[in-house]
XYZ file of C-alpha atoms in Angstrom:
562
model
C 23.428 -11.720 12.349
C 19.634 -11.984 12.600
C 17.977 -9.387 14.812
C 14.924 -10.360 16.831
C 12.436 -7.629 17.778
C 12.564 -6.689 21.438
C 8.795 -6.839 21.607
C 5.795 -6.952 19.349
C 5.305 -3.269 18.711
C 1.583 -3.797 18.200
C 0.937 -4.932 21.757
C -0.615 -2.260 23.932
C -0.982 0.137 21.022
C -3.772 2.642 21.522
C -6.351 3.056 18.785
C -5.467 5.718 16.256
C -7.927 8.476 15.542
C -11.081 7.036 14.036
C -11.416 7.300 10.309
C -13.739 10.109 9.373
C -16.540 9.976 6.853
C -14.999 12.594 4.614
C -15.567 12.076 0.893
C -12.380 13.889 -0.087
C -11.479 13.391 -3.726
C -8.387 11.328 -4.306
C -7.061 14.178 -6.402
C -6.795 16.174 -3.171
C -5.772 13.271 -0.959
C -2.027 12.951 -0.406
C -0.305 9.610 0.135
C 0.490 10.422 3.805
C -3.252 10.879 4.427
C -4.061 7.544 2.814
C -1.288 5.922 4.817
C -2.847 7.313 8.023
C -6.170 5.784 7.003
C -4.415 2.461 6.567
C -2.752 2.857 9.932
C -6.135 3.279 11.589
C -7.349 0.049 9.992
C -4.187 -1.727 11.086
C -4.791 -0.580 14.633
C -8.438 -1.689 14.567
C -7.226 -5.233 14.039
C -5.424 -5.132 17.367
C -8.352 -4.400 19.669
C -8.586 -7.155 22.269
C -10.549 -10.131 20.978
C -13.455 -11.006 23.194
C -17.101 -11.954 23.223
C -16.863 -14.172 20.154
C -19.277 -17.109 20.124
C -17.751 -20.481 20.863
C -18.215 -23.120 18.194
C -20.827 -25.775 18.743
C -20.285 -29.465 19.461
C -17.906 -31.151 17.065
C -19.252 -31.932 13.629
C -18.685 -35.270 11.995
C -14.979 -35.385 11.107
C -15.898 -35.866 7.455
C -17.413 -32.377 7.525
C -14.561 -30.690 9.404
C -11.331 -29.508 7.805
C -8.347 -28.773 10.046
C -5.792 -26.543 8.377
C -2.285 -25.655 9.553
C -0.784 -22.431 8.262
C 2.071 -20.113 9.233
C -0.133 -17.290 10.508
C -3.702 -16.285 11.174
C -5.054 -13.287 9.241
C -4.026 -10.004 10.783
C -7.624 -8.754 10.599
C -11.006 -9.952 9.296
C -11.785 -6.569 7.731
C -11.446 -6.560 3.942
C -10.094 -3.019 4.134
C -6.964 -4.250 5.953
C -3.850 -4.196 3.724
C -3.676 -7.355 1.582
C -1.510 -10.197 2.892
C -1.438 -13.904 2.066
C -3.419 -14.696 5.211
C -6.051 -12.016 4.619
C -6.497 -13.028 0.967
C -7.534 -16.521 2.057
C -9.825 -15.136 4.737
C -11.562 -12.860 2.231
C -12.024 -15.685 -0.250
C -14.042 -17.589 2.357
C -15.903 -14.883 4.293
C -16.787 -12.341 1.612
C -18.683 -12.707 -1.646
C -18.201 -10.608 -4.751
C -20.561 -9.332 -7.423
C -18.844 -11.201 -10.272
C -16.493 -14.159 -10.670
C -14.621 -16.107 -13.319
C -16.014 -19.406 -14.543
C -14.012 -22.405 -13.291
C -12.622 -24.922 -15.776
C -10.802 -28.212 -15.200
C -7.438 -28.646 -16.901
C -5.390 -31.716 -17.703
C -3.960 -31.907 -14.182
C -7.475 -32.317 -12.785
C -7.328 -28.945 -10.981
C -10.005 -26.297 -11.409
C -8.702 -22.930 -12.638
C -10.342 -19.598 -13.334
C -11.192 -19.007 -16.993
C -10.078 -15.402 -17.443
C -12.132 -15.061 -20.616
C -15.461 -15.996 -19.056
C -17.028 -13.831 -16.337
C -20.095 -15.145 -14.519
C -22.446 -13.660 -11.970
C -21.907 -14.150 -8.246
C -24.056 -11.869 -6.065
C -25.082 -10.212 -9.316
C -27.511 -12.392 -11.255
C -26.820 -10.326 -14.370
C -25.053 -7.134 -15.365
C -24.966 -4.725 -18.255
C -22.015 -2.702 -19.517
C -22.486 0.393 -21.659
C -21.005 0.283 -25.158
C -18.394 2.888 -24.267
C -17.493 1.000 -21.064
C -18.273 3.944 -18.813
C -20.994 2.277 -16.742
C -21.928 -1.121 -15.355
C -25.339 -1.984 -13.942
C -25.692 -4.914 -11.551
C -28.984 -6.773 -11.120
C -28.702 -8.633 -7.825
C -29.545 -12.271 -7.341
C -32.820 -12.946 -5.505
C -32.863 -14.864 -2.239
C -29.186 -14.510 -1.319
C -28.785 -14.835 2.447
C -25.942 -13.699 4.667
C -24.503 -15.874 7.402
C -26.593 -13.776 9.837
C -29.798 -14.636 7.965
C -30.391 -11.308 6.217
C -31.362 -11.142 2.555
C -29.195 -9.279 0.056
C -30.487 -6.085 -1.520
C -29.157 -2.906 -3.088
C -28.802 -1.217 0.310
C -26.125 -3.760 1.264
C -24.180 -2.995 -1.897
C -24.467 0.764 -1.517
C -23.511 0.653 2.177
C -20.482 -1.516 1.349
C -19.453 0.934 -1.364
C -19.921 3.934 0.917
C -17.968 2.315 3.739
C -15.087 1.436 1.437
C -15.040 4.909 -0.067
C -14.970 6.685 3.273
C -12.313 4.465 4.837
C -9.978 5.508 2.003
C -8.190 2.167 1.921
C -8.602 -0.796 -0.442
C -11.996 -0.097 -2.043
C -11.231 3.597 -2.390
C -7.951 2.777 -4.097
C -9.588 0.468 -6.657
C -12.266 3.008 -7.462
C -9.982 6.040 -7.725
C -6.833 4.457 -9.137
C -8.281 1.823 -11.457
C -11.679 3.266 -12.430
C -10.609 6.926 -11.916
C -13.733 7.822 -9.928
C -13.533 11.229 -8.242
C -16.985 11.631 -6.694
C -18.938 8.991 -4.786
C -22.297 10.630 -5.445
C -21.663 10.865 -9.187
C -20.429 7.280 -9.481
C -22.663 5.071 -7.332
C -26.423 4.907 -7.722
C -29.200 2.707 -6.360
C -31.674 2.159 -9.204
C -34.149 0.036 -7.257
C -34.129 -2.456 -4.395
C -32.162 -5.002 -6.442
C -30.238 -2.855 -8.928
C -27.101 -0.740 -8.568
C -25.225 1.223 -11.216
C -21.590 2.367 -11.212
C -20.718 5.195 -13.629
C -17.120 6.231 -14.255
C -15.690 9.370 -15.913
C -13.895 7.518 -18.721
C -13.851 4.225 -20.567
C -12.232 1.362 -18.683
C -11.100 -2.008 -20.069
C -11.454 -3.387 -16.523
C -14.992 -2.225 -15.775
C -16.122 -5.875 -15.577
C -13.011 -7.791 -14.505
C -12.337 -5.556 -11.514
C -15.427 -6.870 -9.713
C -14.084 -10.433 -9.517
C -11.590 -9.144 -6.959
C -12.167 -10.679 -3.527
C -11.101 -7.370 -1.925
C -14.473 -6.011 -3.095
C -16.834 -8.170 -1.052
C -20.337 -7.058 -0.105
C -21.227 -6.641 3.564
C -24.489 -7.395 5.344
C -25.471 -3.823 6.213
C -28.241 -4.930 8.577
C -25.797 -6.886 10.730
C -23.144 -4.179 10.481
C -25.616 -1.543 11.728
C -25.654 -3.335 15.093
C -21.937 -2.705 15.535
C -21.446 0.907 14.502
C -21.057 3.852 16.877
C -20.654 7.594 16.571
C -16.932 7.107 17.087
C -16.768 4.130 14.709
C -19.473 4.748 12.077
C -18.267 1.959 9.780
C -17.860 -0.757 12.411
C -14.131 -1.162 11.838
C -13.377 -2.286 15.394
C -16.035 -4.988 15.288
C -15.258 -6.151 11.756
C -11.575 -6.548 12.587
C -12.524 -9.618 14.635
C -15.923 -10.666 13.241
C -17.616 -11.240 9.894
C -20.849 -10.131 8.224
C -21.119 -11.032 4.562
C -22.770 -13.321 2.038
C -19.877 -15.746 1.538
C -19.785 -19.498 2.137
C -18.501 -19.173 5.722
C -18.721 -16.979 8.811
C -15.959 -16.546 11.374
C -17.202 -17.790 14.756
C -13.847 -17.653 16.551
C -10.942 -15.353 15.859
C -7.932 -15.733 18.129
C -4.981 -13.975 16.448
C -1.812 -16.017 16.651
C -3.796 -19.137 17.536
C -6.739 -20.068 15.335
C -9.701 -19.008 13.261
C -12.868 -21.106 13.054
C -15.077 -20.798 10.013
C -18.653 -22.140 10.163
C -20.623 -22.890 7.006
C -23.292 -20.499 5.783
C -26.004 -23.096 5.217
C -27.955 -20.584 3.118
C -25.079 -19.778 0.771
C -26.489 -19.004 -2.665
C -24.450 -21.719 -4.434
C -25.600 -24.328 -1.939
C -24.447 -25.286 1.540
C -20.700 -26.041 1.785
C -19.805 -29.721 2.095
C -17.189 -28.816 4.691
C -19.218 -27.462 7.599
C -16.380 -26.236 9.785
C -12.850 -25.144 8.945
C -10.437 -24.877 11.864
C -7.398 -22.875 10.837
C -4.537 -23.270 13.295
C -1.440 -21.112 13.333
C 1.756 -23.183 13.285
C 4.619 -20.824 12.470
C 7.243 -23.543 12.034
C 7.018 -25.377 8.728
C 8.377 -28.659 10.130
C 5.601 -28.682 12.742
C 2.987 -28.386 9.986
C 4.609 -31.321 8.203
C 4.604 -33.428 11.374
C 0.957 -32.603 12.068
C -0.004 -33.618 8.538
C 1.980 -36.853 8.773
C 0.299 -37.726 12.060
C -3.166 -36.975 10.719
C -3.653 -34.199 13.286
C -4.444 -31.785 10.449
C -6.006 -32.333 7.038
C -4.189 -29.568 5.165
C -0.760 -27.966 5.546
C -0.049 -24.657 3.839
C 3.187 -22.936 2.848
C 5.622 -25.826 3.238
C 9.215 -25.718 2.070
C 10.067 -27.258 -1.314
C 12.184 -30.001 0.277
C 9.304 -30.866 2.606
C 6.883 -31.063 -0.287
C 9.280 -33.343 -2.126
C 9.351 -35.616 0.913
C 5.569 -35.598 1.343
C 4.970 -36.483 -2.303
C 6.446 -39.901 -1.564
C 4.437 -40.438 1.613
C 1.389 -42.753 1.520
C -1.842 -41.064 2.505
C -0.689 -37.564 1.523
C -1.086 -35.663 -1.737
C 0.699 -32.519 -2.910
C -0.870 -30.056 -5.326
C 1.362 -27.718 -7.319
C 0.434 -24.961 -9.748
C 2.503 -22.412 -11.620
C 0.730 -19.496 -9.984
C 1.213 -15.769 -10.468
C 3.374 -14.705 -7.532
C 6.085 -12.083 -7.801
C 8.406 -12.531 -4.824
C 10.904 -9.748 -4.391
C 12.772 -7.578 -1.930
C 11.340 -4.088 -2.056
C 13.574 -1.073 -1.429
C 12.267 2.286 -0.244
C 13.186 4.372 -3.287
C 12.780 7.652 -1.375
C 15.574 7.046 1.147
C 19.339 6.795 0.749
C 20.970 4.875 -0.747
C 17.971 3.493 -2.663
C 17.047 6.849 -4.154
C 19.830 6.132 -6.667
C 18.887 3.608 -9.402
C 22.520 2.526 -9.681
C 22.442 1.187 -6.129
C 19.230 -0.719 -6.843
C 20.713 -2.135 -10.034
C 23.858 -3.160 -8.178
C 21.894 -5.206 -5.656
C 20.112 -7.030 -8.472
C 23.507 -8.056 -9.868
C 24.419 -9.467 -6.436
C 21.587 -12.013 -6.228
C 22.896 -15.577 -6.758
C 19.657 -16.779 -8.367
C 21.010 -20.171 -9.414
C 22.157 -20.897 -5.856
C 18.818 -19.821 -4.390
C 16.935 -21.850 -6.985
C 18.730 -25.046 -6.058
C 19.411 -24.604 -2.328
C 16.035 -23.129 -1.333
C 13.541 -24.012 -4.051
C 15.075 -27.285 -5.258
C 14.470 -26.202 -8.836
C 10.714 -25.680 -8.405
C 10.609 -21.857 -8.712
C 11.098 -19.634 -11.740
C 13.179 -16.451 -11.649
C 11.140 -13.256 -11.919
C 12.269 -11.058 -14.799
C 9.400 -8.556 -14.879
C 6.933 -6.773 -12.593
C 4.135 -8.526 -14.536
C 3.178 -12.161 -13.987
C 4.341 -14.581 -16.683
C 0.827 -15.987 -17.138
C -0.842 -12.644 -17.881
C -1.291 -11.031 -21.308
C 1.316 -8.376 -22.011
C 4.143 -10.015 -20.067
C 7.658 -9.616 -21.431
C 11.068 -10.405 -19.987
C 13.001 -9.097 -22.959
C 16.184 -7.348 -21.939
C 16.352 -8.480 -18.302
C 20.083 -7.905 -17.619
C 20.644 -9.039 -14.039
C 22.868 -12.075 -13.894
C 25.116 -12.641 -10.885
C 28.030 -10.258 -11.456
C 29.910 -8.955 -8.422
C 32.289 -6.789 -10.444
C 29.459 -5.028 -12.262
C 27.741 -4.457 -8.905
C 30.922 -2.926 -7.465
C 31.233 -0.604 -10.481
C 27.657 0.634 -10.041
C 28.118 1.163 -6.312
C 31.292 3.141 -6.929
C 29.518 5.295 -9.520
C 26.814 5.963 -6.931
C 29.391 7.026 -4.330
C 29.273 3.810 -2.296
C 32.559 2.211 -3.263
C 32.978 0.803 0.225
C 29.417 -0.489 0.344
C 26.904 0.302 3.098
C 24.887 -1.317 5.875
C 21.126 -1.726 5.655
C 18.303 -3.549 7.448
C 16.405 -6.301 5.612
C 13.100 -7.385 7.167
C 11.186 -10.641 6.807
C 8.358 -12.392 8.614
C 8.757 -14.543 11.682
C 8.074 -18.152 10.789
C 8.845 -17.732 7.072
C 11.757 -20.117 6.829
C 11.959 -19.783 3.056
C 12.511 -16.029 3.272
C 15.025 -16.537 6.058
C 17.026 -18.981 3.960
C 17.019 -16.590 1.009
C 18.004 -13.708 3.301
C 21.002 -15.609 4.660
C 22.201 -16.442 1.130
C 21.759 -12.812 0.076
C 23.600 -11.632 3.180
C 26.657 -13.639 2.178
C 26.455 -12.669 -1.499
C 25.954 -8.947 -0.881
C 28.963 -8.890 1.434
C 31.133 -9.631 -1.619
C 30.501 -6.028 -2.697
C 30.710 -4.541 0.788
C 26.949 -4.403 1.381
C 26.095 -5.563 4.901
C 22.566 -6.841 5.420
C 21.265 -6.702 8.977
C 18.492 -9.296 9.030
C 15.385 -8.476 11.068
C 12.916 -11.254 11.798
C 9.611 -9.486 12.552
C 6.050 -10.551 13.404
C 3.944 -10.284 10.234
C 1.785 -7.473 11.633
C 4.861 -5.499 12.663
C 6.440 -5.882 9.230
C 3.194 -4.726 7.580
C 3.065 -1.737 9.926
C 6.637 -0.787 9.088
C 6.525 -1.084 5.301
C 3.106 0.582 4.982
C 4.505 3.442 7.056
C 7.732 3.686 5.031
C 9.696 2.763 8.149
C 11.936 -0.005 6.824
C 14.457 0.366 3.991
C 14.335 -3.216 2.620
C 11.861 -6.028 3.153
C 10.624 -9.198 1.518
C 7.308 -8.832 -0.296
C 5.345 -11.596 -2.015
C 2.229 -10.547 -3.856
C 0.181 -11.131 -6.947
C -2.232 -9.233 -9.195
C -5.711 -10.679 -8.629
C -7.052 -9.302 -11.914
C -5.159 -10.910 -14.829
C -4.124 -7.728 -16.572
C -0.668 -6.184 -16.986
C -1.852 -2.613 -16.426
C -3.790 -3.622 -13.327
C -0.672 -5.219 -11.817
C 1.598 -2.349 -12.800
C -0.865 0.092 -11.283
C -0.843 -1.826 -8.009
C 2.843 -1.549 -7.305
C 4.377 1.002 -9.682
C 1.989 3.920 -10.077
C 3.327 6.655 -7.810
C -0.222 7.373 -6.602
C -0.902 3.772 -5.616
C -1.818 2.991 -2.047
C 0.356 -0.116 -2.086
C 3.367 1.245 -3.934
C 5.260 0.727 -0.698
C 8.630 1.029 -2.451
C 7.723 4.652 -3.314
C 8.853 4.166 -6.902
C 8.119 7.142 -9.133
C 8.612 7.598 -12.856
C 6.422 10.093 -14.703
C 6.445 8.163 -17.978
C 5.462 4.965 -16.173
C 2.599 6.796 -14.445
C 1.366 8.189 -17.763
C 1.545 4.831 -19.543
C -0.266 3.027 -16.737
C -3.002 5.659 -16.559
C -3.435 5.514 -20.331
C -3.717 1.726 -20.279
C -6.435 1.965 -17.623
C -8.541 4.361 -19.698
C -8.322 2.978 -23.238
C -10.019 -0.065 -24.708
C -7.480 -0.332 -27.545
C -5.916 -3.631 -26.473
C -3.001 -3.491 -28.911
C -1.948 -0.082 -27.601
C -2.352 -1.280 -24.017
C 0.024 -4.197 -24.649
C 2.594 -1.908 -26.298
C 2.419 0.537 -23.405
C 2.833 -2.228 -20.835
C 5.866 -3.633 -22.609
C 7.421 -0.170 -22.375
C 6.552 0.009 -18.666
C 8.246 -3.326 -18.008
C 11.393 -2.227 -19.842
C 11.651 1.000 -17.811
C 10.939 -0.683 -14.486
C 13.441 -3.485 -15.004
C 16.081 -0.899 -15.923
C 15.363 1.297 -12.892
C 15.030 -1.729 -10.585
C 12.766 -0.496 -7.772
C 12.932 -4.025 -6.330
C 15.405 -6.854 -6.054
C 13.737 -9.306 -8.431
C 13.611 -12.846 -7.045
C 11.262 -15.699 -8.002
C 7.780 -16.881 -8.759
C 7.620 -19.733 -6.231
C 4.329 -21.097 -7.578
C 1.630 -22.281 -5.209
C 1.608 -25.639 -3.461
C -0.663 -27.355 -0.978
C -0.218 -30.627 0.919
C -3.227 -32.514 2.265
C -4.408 -35.894 3.387
C -5.396 -38.163 0.493
C -9.063 -38.171 1.476
C -9.287 -34.398 1.021
C -10.489 -33.418 -2.444
C -11.510 -30.316 -4.350
C -8.303 -28.272 -4.593
C -8.733 -25.373 -7.007
C -6.546 -22.409 -7.903
C -7.534 -18.740 -7.876
C -5.397 -15.719 -8.696
C -5.118 -14.619 -5.013
C -3.404 -17.994 -4.304
C -5.978 -18.449 -1.555
C -7.754 -21.694 -0.802
C -11.505 -21.589 -1.264
C -12.764 -24.058 1.347
C -16.148 -24.187 -0.370
C -14.580 -26.302 -3.118
C -13.152 -28.844 -0.667
C -14.733 -32.070 0.553
C -13.696 -35.385 2.063
C -14.195 -38.892 0.724
């Protein structure tokens, strides 16, 4: 049985208490406090949308890209919890200090070159020999979409906002760079220079800044939208944009569409696509039909069988890359029965991966055997034991005191047909060992609210590590102090190994430590390991410029039409 929600629990929700400007050290900040900060940001995204400027008269169709996707971003604020929809939004609205150079491979697709960092908003940068400080010299003449010129005040205000909201930016600074004091870490040197100083060496002191969660805001524009009750403009930024990226959001209608207008003063040059109209079409077959009819130029997140069909269709092209996704079912390790590793192991033995691979993915996905992406240094799948084995699962459940099985809710997103198909297969397979899955189809925002609040025992989760580093990825999801360790997994040795790998520049030791982390995590099974589905995109044949970035988010700046 699939349970539908009685109502969208976000509708009519009152704003939570505004986030304060406290600079509390993360060492004193408990996870419940950080979760409350996240909850406030989630709520900001739900303020009624109004007063947004309407887009101008239609551009030439050759300069307009119409995109169909399963859902609009839940918020336009980069401090909102990362989701697939918000990753793409951030890639197009926000600009970072650094980036990876793009290189073309044999398939004709541009990829990030992980070994070659280039300046973005930073014209140049300098890293101390001991990797405890990085100094950014900003690029001259960079203009925001509002027409304001970039300077060090924008960078410092963005840093201060992120620190005080205690969400994404704060997590990166405290968990990855181990910063404990804002005033000791962040310094304006002059009008175009900013320095970040950290308390220890970090192998990621450069790579971290390529992350599109760390965009720089236009502080002049943001100052127009702050109040005493909302000093960081969170309510306004949930539905508007103010950055130095290639586009600005001129219409944000959650559940309907987002319109992106080109920033004609973008520092890399004006985008060739002047307007992107992103339309929410939850049903995959509707996105296929719209692409076939020419009503849209691009269709995202289609099913493997639909992509196979479209590959044979004249006038349509399908792009496919290996990607870095780790798709899994997360279990809340702090609640029964998932506080027992034997139960978690048992469920991994109940996954019919071969059946899912053929019936759902049509052989296009690769099973996930590690919490680290296969394409990142340090990956290992040695010793992954979980083949489909009902008898072994029953033995483990009996040892855990659940010989008769149990009943548990499994949540997934409305409109995600792929997850629904996997859920139905898992429901049948788990029943063989007496485990009853009650399937809950939930609006994306509701599912995010529930798993960030620890209010759902099992849920589908598809994510990636933006920075191509094993310790970075492990820290995201497996460090017990992580903001987005929603499964509440905790292992002291894993915490120690991750922290060590984030504070040493001995690469050989880092790789050894991460191999140990992967072995422990696979054995303790905080998740039900599923697949790396890769990343695919279908588009009309006259659309060019597809490129792949680690967030698996389309960068519309790269696109153009013949």
